[in-house]
Structures are given as structure tokens and as C-alpha cells.
Amino acid sequence: MSLRHAILVALLERPSSGLDLARRFDRSIGYFWSATHQSIYRELARLEGDCLVEALPQPNSRGQRKLYEVLPAGRSALVAWVGEYEAPERSRDALLVRLRAAAVVGPGPLLKQMRLHREAHAERHAEYLEIARRDFEDPDREASAQVRHLILRAGVGLEEYWMTWLSEAIELLSDVDPGDPPAP
Amino acid sequence: MSLRHAILVALLERPSSGLDLARRFDRSIGYFWSATHQSIYRELARLEGDCLVEALPQPNSRGQRKLYEVLPAGRSALVAWVGEYEAPERSRDALLVRLRAAAVVGPGPLLKQMRLHREAHAERHAEYLEIARRDFEDPDREASAQVRHLILRAGVGLEEYWMTWLSEAIELLSDVDPGDPPAP
DNA sequence: ATTTACATGTAAGGGGTTACATGATTTG
DNA sequence: CAAATCATGTAACCCCTTACATGTAAAT
């Protein structure tokens, strides 16, 4: 149920249309909850059906921009959800499954994949740093900006962590398997 | 499709029944791909339907232990999958959504939740260290043990990362909001 | 004999992804 | 007018979760 509440937060921060939300999820919200426009539209329809958000009464046909804003019931639902405790989920990482598989069936082209992963994390890292530079340059004054900065730093640190671990892993795998996998 | 291949890896390491797999996913495999016994049984049925694994021909009724092992086609499918590149997924973290929500609607009992999360990560951290102590005490000789140790260290480091970040976050939130959320 | 633990499943529903469809607006 | 772009949606599918159902074996 996190997408629903991520949308409520985003709409509280600024009333938006579905595509606006999709763009904001690509930018600043996406580093802890990603979403495609399809899932956003579906969730917006549900939120409207549950009377938690309201579409401003402008458009009357398809292809027209529809602005949504949060109703009081939506704000209450969000407050209630924030109060619910949810245990942290176990991480799921296909690359680590591949790595464990490689320990059994041979590494194949896995080293190359790990270098690509490291590049991908480096790109995200740079992206986050750019956001930090643009949006949080001055020592944060408002509390809400401090919190958003804190969340961004979580993303920065995670990307750094994976870059470090991947470098270690690549080094170890290069030693263990300098060439091609052994023939069966 | 990762569950399917995680099961293939597990069965290659050691032929197992569904419940065996569930237990092994709780223990050593679960720190990078968790699974319930229901999803494991379903995937085993599919794997058998696709002729990638085979049930040893002992049992003929419900409630009887069924041992599976990987067929050559299963091994090939796993090798092929290891070679496929999959970009790292964006992380999804409900706690960070809650945190961003708290910046808008007030923190409520979020500080307590973050302390609980930190405890949960500390528990997992201890659990992983215990596995490391038990299974990888001596300097690893075989390559496959080195790789499994490397994967475990990824989990250890991740838990440490979250403990560190949560401590920073808790400290900041305690300063920003020493008492209860402001009344509406 | 009943309970407990072990073991394998079924059913319903939620949430996400991919591919596709359709209407409006702008641009060459 | 045609094409590209913006914007909202539909449909099918996949995977996972939760709750429940059923059968066997061991313990008391």
C-alpha cells in the first residue's frame, strides 16, 4: 500500500496531474519508491473512488490534463498509515542470486555484468549528488527540507555502498576466475 | 524470474524437498531472496512441468516428502539466465515514504518506528555475523565458499549501513521534533 | 486415541510490469 | 493536413502474500 501513500504525500506537497506525478516519481520520489504512469493512473482512480483525493472539475474527456488534490479524508488516511509499523523487508537482489549461481555453474559473463552494475550505481550516485547540489546547497533551514535531504543522503550512501562492495567483489572474482568458466 | 533460478541453484547445491528449500531460504539464501513455502511449492510444480527438475519417484500421496533434483535442461536454463543482464532495481522502502510523509503531516510515532527498524537491522546483522562465524571461520579455500562469503558480507555491510543511517536520522529527527507532533 | 509436528498443497487478492489504445495539442 | 508530443487510460500477465485445506508420522 505504499504507492497509494507516496501519491498522497506528493499531492500534498503539490497538487498534480497523473503525468506530473510520473515525472516527479522519476525525479525526486523515485529514489525510494519508483512507479510507472500506468500504476499511478490506476492508483489515482482508486484514491478518487475512495474519496481520498479529488480531481479539479476542469476536464471532461480523455487526453485532457486532470489535476488532483488531497481531501481531508486522504490526509487522515496518510496520518494513520504513517503510524502503522511495518518491519523492514528482506532485500531481493537478482545479481546476488546470479553470483551464487555462478559459484555452482561457473561465472560466465558475470564479471562484465558486475562492472555494468557498478557503472549504473555510479550514475545514480552522480544523479543524487546533482539533486543534492541543486536543492540542498545552503544549510537547510526548514525542517521539511532537512528531512528530504536526509532521505536523499540515504540514497547517496546506498549507491556508495554498492559501488564499494562491487569493487571488492570484482577484485575477488578476477582472482578466483581470471579466464573463462571451466568446461563441463 | 529470480525465484525460479534461486531454487535451481539451491537444488544444485543439494537436492531437497519443498520444505527443505523453505528452511534454506529462511537461513542462508533468504538474505538476498526471501520466499515462503507456498511460492516455493508453486515454482517447483512449474519447474517440474517445464522438465527442468524431477521429483524422485518415492511418494505417491499428499503429506509425503518429495525430493527434487535438477535435470540437465534445468542446469542449462540456469546458465543461460546467469548470462542475462538485468539492471539493478530502484530500491523501495516504505520507511522512507513514511519519513517523507512525516515531513508534511508531522512525525507522529515515526521516531519509535525508526528505533524499531534499527533494532531489526541490528538483529539481522548479528544473525549474519553468526552465520559468518559458523560457516566461514577459516580462511576460505574453495572458490565457491569464497563467493558465498562475499555474498554474506554484502548483507552484513547493508545492515551496518542502515544502522548508521538510522542513527543519524534518529538524531536529526530528535532535534527537529523533540516532542509530539504539532496539533492541527 | 488425540494431539503435535511435518509436509504439501489451493484459493483469493494485491500490486507491478509490459504492451497497447485513444484523445487532445502543438508543430512543420 | 500530417506528424510528433502530451496525456489518460485498458488489458493481460506475472509474482508474491495471506489465509486456509489436507494428508502423514511421531509423541504422549
mmCIF file of C-alpha atoms in Angstrom, chain B:
data_model
loop_
_atom_site.group_PDB
_atom_site.id
_atom_site.type_symbol
_atom_site.label_atom_id
_atom_site.label_comp_id
_atom_site.label_asym_id
_atom_site.label_seq_id
_atom_site.Cartn_x
_atom_site.Cartn_y
_atom_site.Cartn_z
ATOM 1 C CA MET B 1 12.089 -14.995 -12.646
ATOM 2 C CA SER B 2 14.654 -14.937 -9.846
ATOM 3 C CA LEU B 3 12.836 -17.293 -7.508
ATOM 4 C CA ARG B 4 12.867 -19.980 -10.153
ATOM 5 C CA HIS B 5 16.616 -19.674 -10.558
ATOM 6 C CA ALA B 6 17.321 -19.326 -6.872
ATOM 7 C CA ILE B 7 15.550 -22.667 -6.461
ATOM 8 C CA LEU B 8 17.628 -24.205 -9.236
ATOM 9 C CA VAL B 9 20.808 -23.032 -7.508
ATOM 10 C CA ALA B 10 19.655 -24.391 -4.170
ATOM 11 C CA LEU B 11 18.748 -27.747 -5.692
ATOM 12 C CA LEU B 12 22.094 -27.968 -7.482
ATOM 13 C CA GLU B 13 23.865 -27.337 -4.200
ATOM 14 C CA ARG B 14 21.784 -30.052 -2.577
ATOM 15 C CA PRO B 15 18.653 -31.958 -3.710
ATOM 16 C CA SER B 16 15.854 -31.009 -1.349
ATOM 17 C CA SER B 17 12.145 -31.193 -0.678
ATOM 18 C CA GLY B 18 9.915 -28.122 -0.757
ATOM 19 C CA LEU B 19 10.062 -27.624 2.977
ATOM 20 C CA ASP B 20 13.823 -28.122 2.995
ATOM 21 C CA LEU B 21 14.049 -25.324 0.468
ATOM 22 C CA ALA B 22 11.785 -23.127 2.557
ATOM 23 C CA ARG B 23 14.074 -23.633 5.515
ATOM 24 C CA ARG B 24 17.182 -22.952 3.486
ATOM 25 C CA PHE B 25 15.579 -19.783 2.132
ATOM 26 C CA ASP B 26 14.953 -18.733 5.714
ATOM 27 C CA ARG B 27 18.561 -19.363 6.579
ATOM 28 C CA SER B 28 21.289 -18.843 4.074
ATOM 29 C CA ILE B 29 19.569 -17.929 0.830
ATOM 30 C CA GLY B 30 16.989 -15.608 2.348
ATOM 31 C CA TYR B 31 19.342 -12.718 2.876
ATOM 32 C CA PHE B 32 19.155 -11.881 -0.794
ATOM 33 C CA TRP B 33 15.969 -13.600 -1.929
ATOM 34 C CA SER B 34 13.203 -14.465 0.502
ATOM 35 C CA ALA B 35 10.397 -16.881 -0.274
ATOM 36 C CA THR B 36 7.511 -18.534 1.518
ATOM 37 C CA HIS B 37 6.800 -22.227 1.261
ATOM 38 C CA GLN B 38 3.731 -21.533 -0.880
ATOM 39 C CA SER B 39 5.658 -19.730 -3.574
ATOM 40 C CA ILE B 40 8.347 -22.407 -3.466
ATOM 41 C CA TYR B 41 5.826 -25.220 -3.978
ATOM 42 C CA ARG B 42 4.245 -23.373 -6.861
ATOM 43 C CA GLU B 43 7.561 -22.732 -8.535
ATOM 44 C CA LEU B 44 8.633 -26.346 -8.006
ATOM 45 C CA ALA B 45 5.459 -27.508 -9.750
ATOM 46 C CA ARG B 46 6.193 -25.204 -12.672
ATOM 47 C CA LEU B 47 9.815 -26.299 -12.833
ATOM 48 C CA GLU B 48 8.675 -29.905 -12.941
ATOM 49 C CA GLY B 49 6.087 -29.049 -15.613
ATOM 50 C CA ASP B 50 8.847 -27.471 -17.692
ATOM 51 C CA CYS B 51 11.033 -30.556 -17.207
ATOM 52 C CA LEU B 52 13.800 -28.572 -15.517
ATOM 53 C CA VAL B 53 13.655 -30.520 -12.271
ATOM 54 C CA GLU B 54 12.497 -34.012 -11.394
ATOM 55 C CA ALA B 55 10.891 -35.438 -8.275
ATOM 56 C CA LEU B 56 12.472 -38.669 -7.073
ATOM 57 C CA PRO B 57 9.854 -41.368 -7.570
ATOM 58 C CA GLN B 58 9.193 -42.241 -3.955
ATOM 59 C CA PRO B 59 5.965 -40.689 -2.736
ATOM 60 C CA ASN B 60 2.528 -41.114 -4.187
ATOM 61 C CA SER B 61 0.304 -39.094 -1.923
ATOM 62 C CA ARG B 62 -0.093 -35.793 -0.167
ATOM 63 C CA GLY B 63 1.813 -35.185 3.021
ATOM 64 C CA GLN B 64 4.749 -37.260 1.828
ATOM 65 C CA ARG B 65 8.161 -35.729 1.481
ATOM 66 C CA LYS B 66 9.109 -35.160 -2.175
ATOM 67 C CA LEU B 67 12.797 -34.828 -3.080
ATOM 68 C CA TYR B 68 13.631 -32.802 -6.174
ATOM 69 C CA GLU B 69 16.777 -32.689 -8.239
ATOM 70 C CA VAL B 70 17.846 -30.630 -11.214
ATOM 71 C CA LEU B 71 17.756 -32.075 -14.732
ATOM 72 C CA PRO B 72 20.361 -31.155 -17.359
ATOM 73 C CA ALA B 73 17.850 -28.833 -19.020
ATOM 74 C CA GLY B 74 17.471 -27.058 -15.686
ATOM 75 C CA ARG B 75 21.180 -26.545 -15.405
ATOM 76 C CA SER B 76 21.297 -25.137 -18.938
ATOM 77 C CA ALA B 77 18.416 -22.784 -18.201
ATOM 78 C CA LEU B 78 20.261 -21.539 -15.134
ATOM 79 C CA VAL B 79 23.466 -20.962 -17.083
ATOM 80 C CA ALA B 80 21.532 -19.033 -19.719
ATOM 81 C CA TRP B 81 19.831 -16.906 -17.065
ATOM 82 C CA VAL B 82 23.111 -16.079 -15.332
ATOM 83 C CA GLY B 83 24.278 -14.664 -18.654
ATOM 84 C CA GLU B 84 21.299 -12.303 -18.995
ATOM 85 C CA TYR B 85 21.963 -8.747 -17.933
ATOM 86 C CA GLU B 86 19.411 -7.198 -15.621
ATOM 87 C CA ALA B 87 19.805 -3.607 -14.499
ATOM 88 C CA PRO B 88 19.776 -3.017 -10.728
ATOM 89 C CA GLU B 89 16.312 -2.190 -9.489
ATOM 90 C CA ARG B 90 15.384 1.010 -7.765
ATOM 91 C CA SER B 91 15.047 0.386 -4.078
ATOM 92 C CA ARG B 92 11.617 0.518 -2.494
ATOM 93 C CA ASP B 93 11.469 1.466 1.123
ATOM 94 C CA ALA B 94 8.192 2.132 2.902
ATOM 95 C CA LEU B 95 10.019 3.705 5.843
ATOM 96 C CA LEU B 96 11.417 6.403 3.587
ATOM 97 C CA VAL B 97 7.947 7.067 2.218
ATOM 98 C CA ARG B 98 6.731 7.416 5.793
ATOM 99 C CA LEU B 99 9.604 9.744 6.557
ATOM 100 C CA ARG B 100 8.807 11.975 3.631
ATOM 101 C CA ALA B 101 5.156 11.919 4.673
ATOM 102 C CA ALA B 102 6.191 12.912 8.181
ATOM 103 C CA ALA B 103 7.866 15.996 6.749
ATOM 104 C CA VAL B 104 4.416 17.061 5.548
ATOM 105 C CA VAL B 105 1.883 15.788 8.076
ATOM 106 C CA GLY B 106 4.031 15.638 11.225
ATOM 107 C CA PRO B 107 6.206 12.815 12.534
ATOM 108 C CA GLY B 108 3.705 11.181 14.867
ATOM 109 C CA PRO B 109 5.192 7.962 16.278
ATOM 110 C CA LEU B 110 7.767 7.718 13.496
ATOM 111 C CA LEU B 111 10.789 8.089 15.768
ATOM 112 C CA LYS B 112 9.746 4.985 17.634
ATOM 113 C CA GLN B 113 9.384 3.111 14.360
ATOM 114 C CA MET B 114 12.854 4.122 13.301
ATOM 115 C CA ARG B 115 14.303 2.838 16.547
ATOM 116 C CA LEU B 116 12.484 -0.454 15.952
ATOM 117 C CA HIS B 117 13.881 -0.611 12.435
ATOM 118 C CA ARG B 118 17.357 -0.041 13.786
ATOM 119 C CA GLU B 119 16.833 -2.902 16.200
ATOM 120 C CA ALA B 120 15.588 -5.138 13.410
ATOM 121 C CA HIS B 121 18.688 -4.369 11.351
ATOM 122 C CA ALA B 122 20.889 -4.995 14.376
ATOM 123 C CA GLU B 123 19.260 -8.402 14.809
ATOM 124 C CA ARG B 124 19.819 -9.358 11.201
ATOM 125 C CA HIS B 125 23.354 -8.091 11.455
ATOM 126 C CA ALA B 126 24.028 -10.313 14.440
ATOM 127 C CA GLU B 127 22.386 -13.215 12.643
ATOM 128 C CA TYR B 128 24.622 -12.775 9.594
ATOM 129 C CA LEU B 129 27.728 -12.466 11.742
ATOM 130 C CA GLU B 130 26.767 -15.687 13.456
ATOM 131 C CA ILE B 131 26.449 -17.411 10.075
ATOM 132 C CA ALA B 132 29.818 -15.975 9.059
ATOM 133 C CA ARG B 133 31.415 -17.216 12.272
ATOM 134 C CA ARG B 134 29.898 -20.661 11.880
ATOM 135 C CA ASP B 135 30.389 -21.246 8.149
ATOM 136 C CA PHE B 136 33.343 -19.122 7.118
ATOM 137 C CA GLU B 137 35.613 -19.066 10.136
ATOM 138 C CA ASP B 138 38.731 -20.401 8.478
ATOM 139 C CA PRO B 139 40.281 -18.559 5.543
ATOM 140 C CA ASP B 140 38.166 -19.867 2.691
ATOM 141 C CA ARG B 141 39.815 -22.388 0.481
ATOM 142 C CA GLU B 142 37.308 -23.354 -2.204
ATOM 143 C CA ALA B 143 36.245 -20.687 -4.646
ATOM 144 C CA SER B 144 32.532 -21.352 -4.081
ATOM 145 C CA ALA B 145 32.891 -20.770 -0.340
ATOM 146 C CA GLN B 146 34.684 -17.517 -1.055
ATOM 147 C CA VAL B 147 31.805 -16.385 -3.231
ATOM 148 C CA ARG B 148 29.184 -17.335 -0.659
ATOM 149 C CA HIS B 149 31.187 -15.482 1.970
ATOM 150 C CA LEU B 150 31.307 -12.452 -0.304
ATOM 151 C CA ILE B 151 27.527 -12.523 -0.679
ATOM 152 C CA LEU B 152 27.113 -12.782 3.063
ATOM 153 C CA ARG B 153 29.379 -9.786 3.538
ATOM 154 C CA ALA B 154 27.090 -7.817 1.233
ATOM 155 C CA GLY B 155 24.283 -8.494 3.698
ATOM 156 C CA VAL B 156 26.435 -7.640 6.688
ATOM 157 C CA GLY B 157 27.500 -4.352 5.153
ATOM 158 C CA LEU B 158 23.973 -3.429 4.159
ATOM 159 C CA GLU B 159 22.685 -3.949 7.680
ATOM 160 C CA GLU B 160 25.544 -1.862 9.019
ATOM 161 C CA TYR B 161 24.765 0.842 6.532
ATOM 162 C CA TRP B 162 21.141 1.057 7.601
ATOM 163 C CA MET B 163 22.053 1.083 11.294
ATOM 164 C CA THR B 164 24.395 4.001 10.681
ATOM 165 C CA TRP B 165 21.929 5.944 8.584
ATOM 166 C CA LEU B 166 19.084 5.301 11.008
ATOM 167 C CA SER B 167 21.183 6.555 13.912
ATOM 168 C CA GLU B 168 21.896 9.747 12.026
ATOM 169 C CA ALA B 169 18.243 10.095 11.075
ATOM 170 C CA ILE B 170 17.018 9.477 14.608
ATOM 171 C CA GLU B 171 19.408 12.085 15.943
ATOM 172 C CA LEU B 172 18.280 14.660 13.404
ATOM 173 C CA LEU B 173 14.606 13.936 13.976
ATOM 174 C CA SER B 174 15.047 14.164 17.743
ATOM 175 C CA ASP B 175 16.438 17.671 17.317
ATOM 176 C CA VAL B 176 13.847 18.782 14.808
ATOM 177 C CA ASP B 177 10.954 17.339 16.774
ATOM 178 C CA PRO B 178 11.728 16.815 20.453
ATOM 179 C CA GLY B 179 8.087 16.308 21.479
ATOM 180 C CA ASP B 180 4.760 15.358 19.991
ATOM 181 C CA PRO B 181 3.616 16.422 16.535
ATOM 182 C CA PRO B 182 2.039 19.864 16.407
ATOM 183 C CA ALA B 183 -1.714 19.928 16.797
ATOM 184 C CA PRO B 184 -3.686 20.511 13.571
#
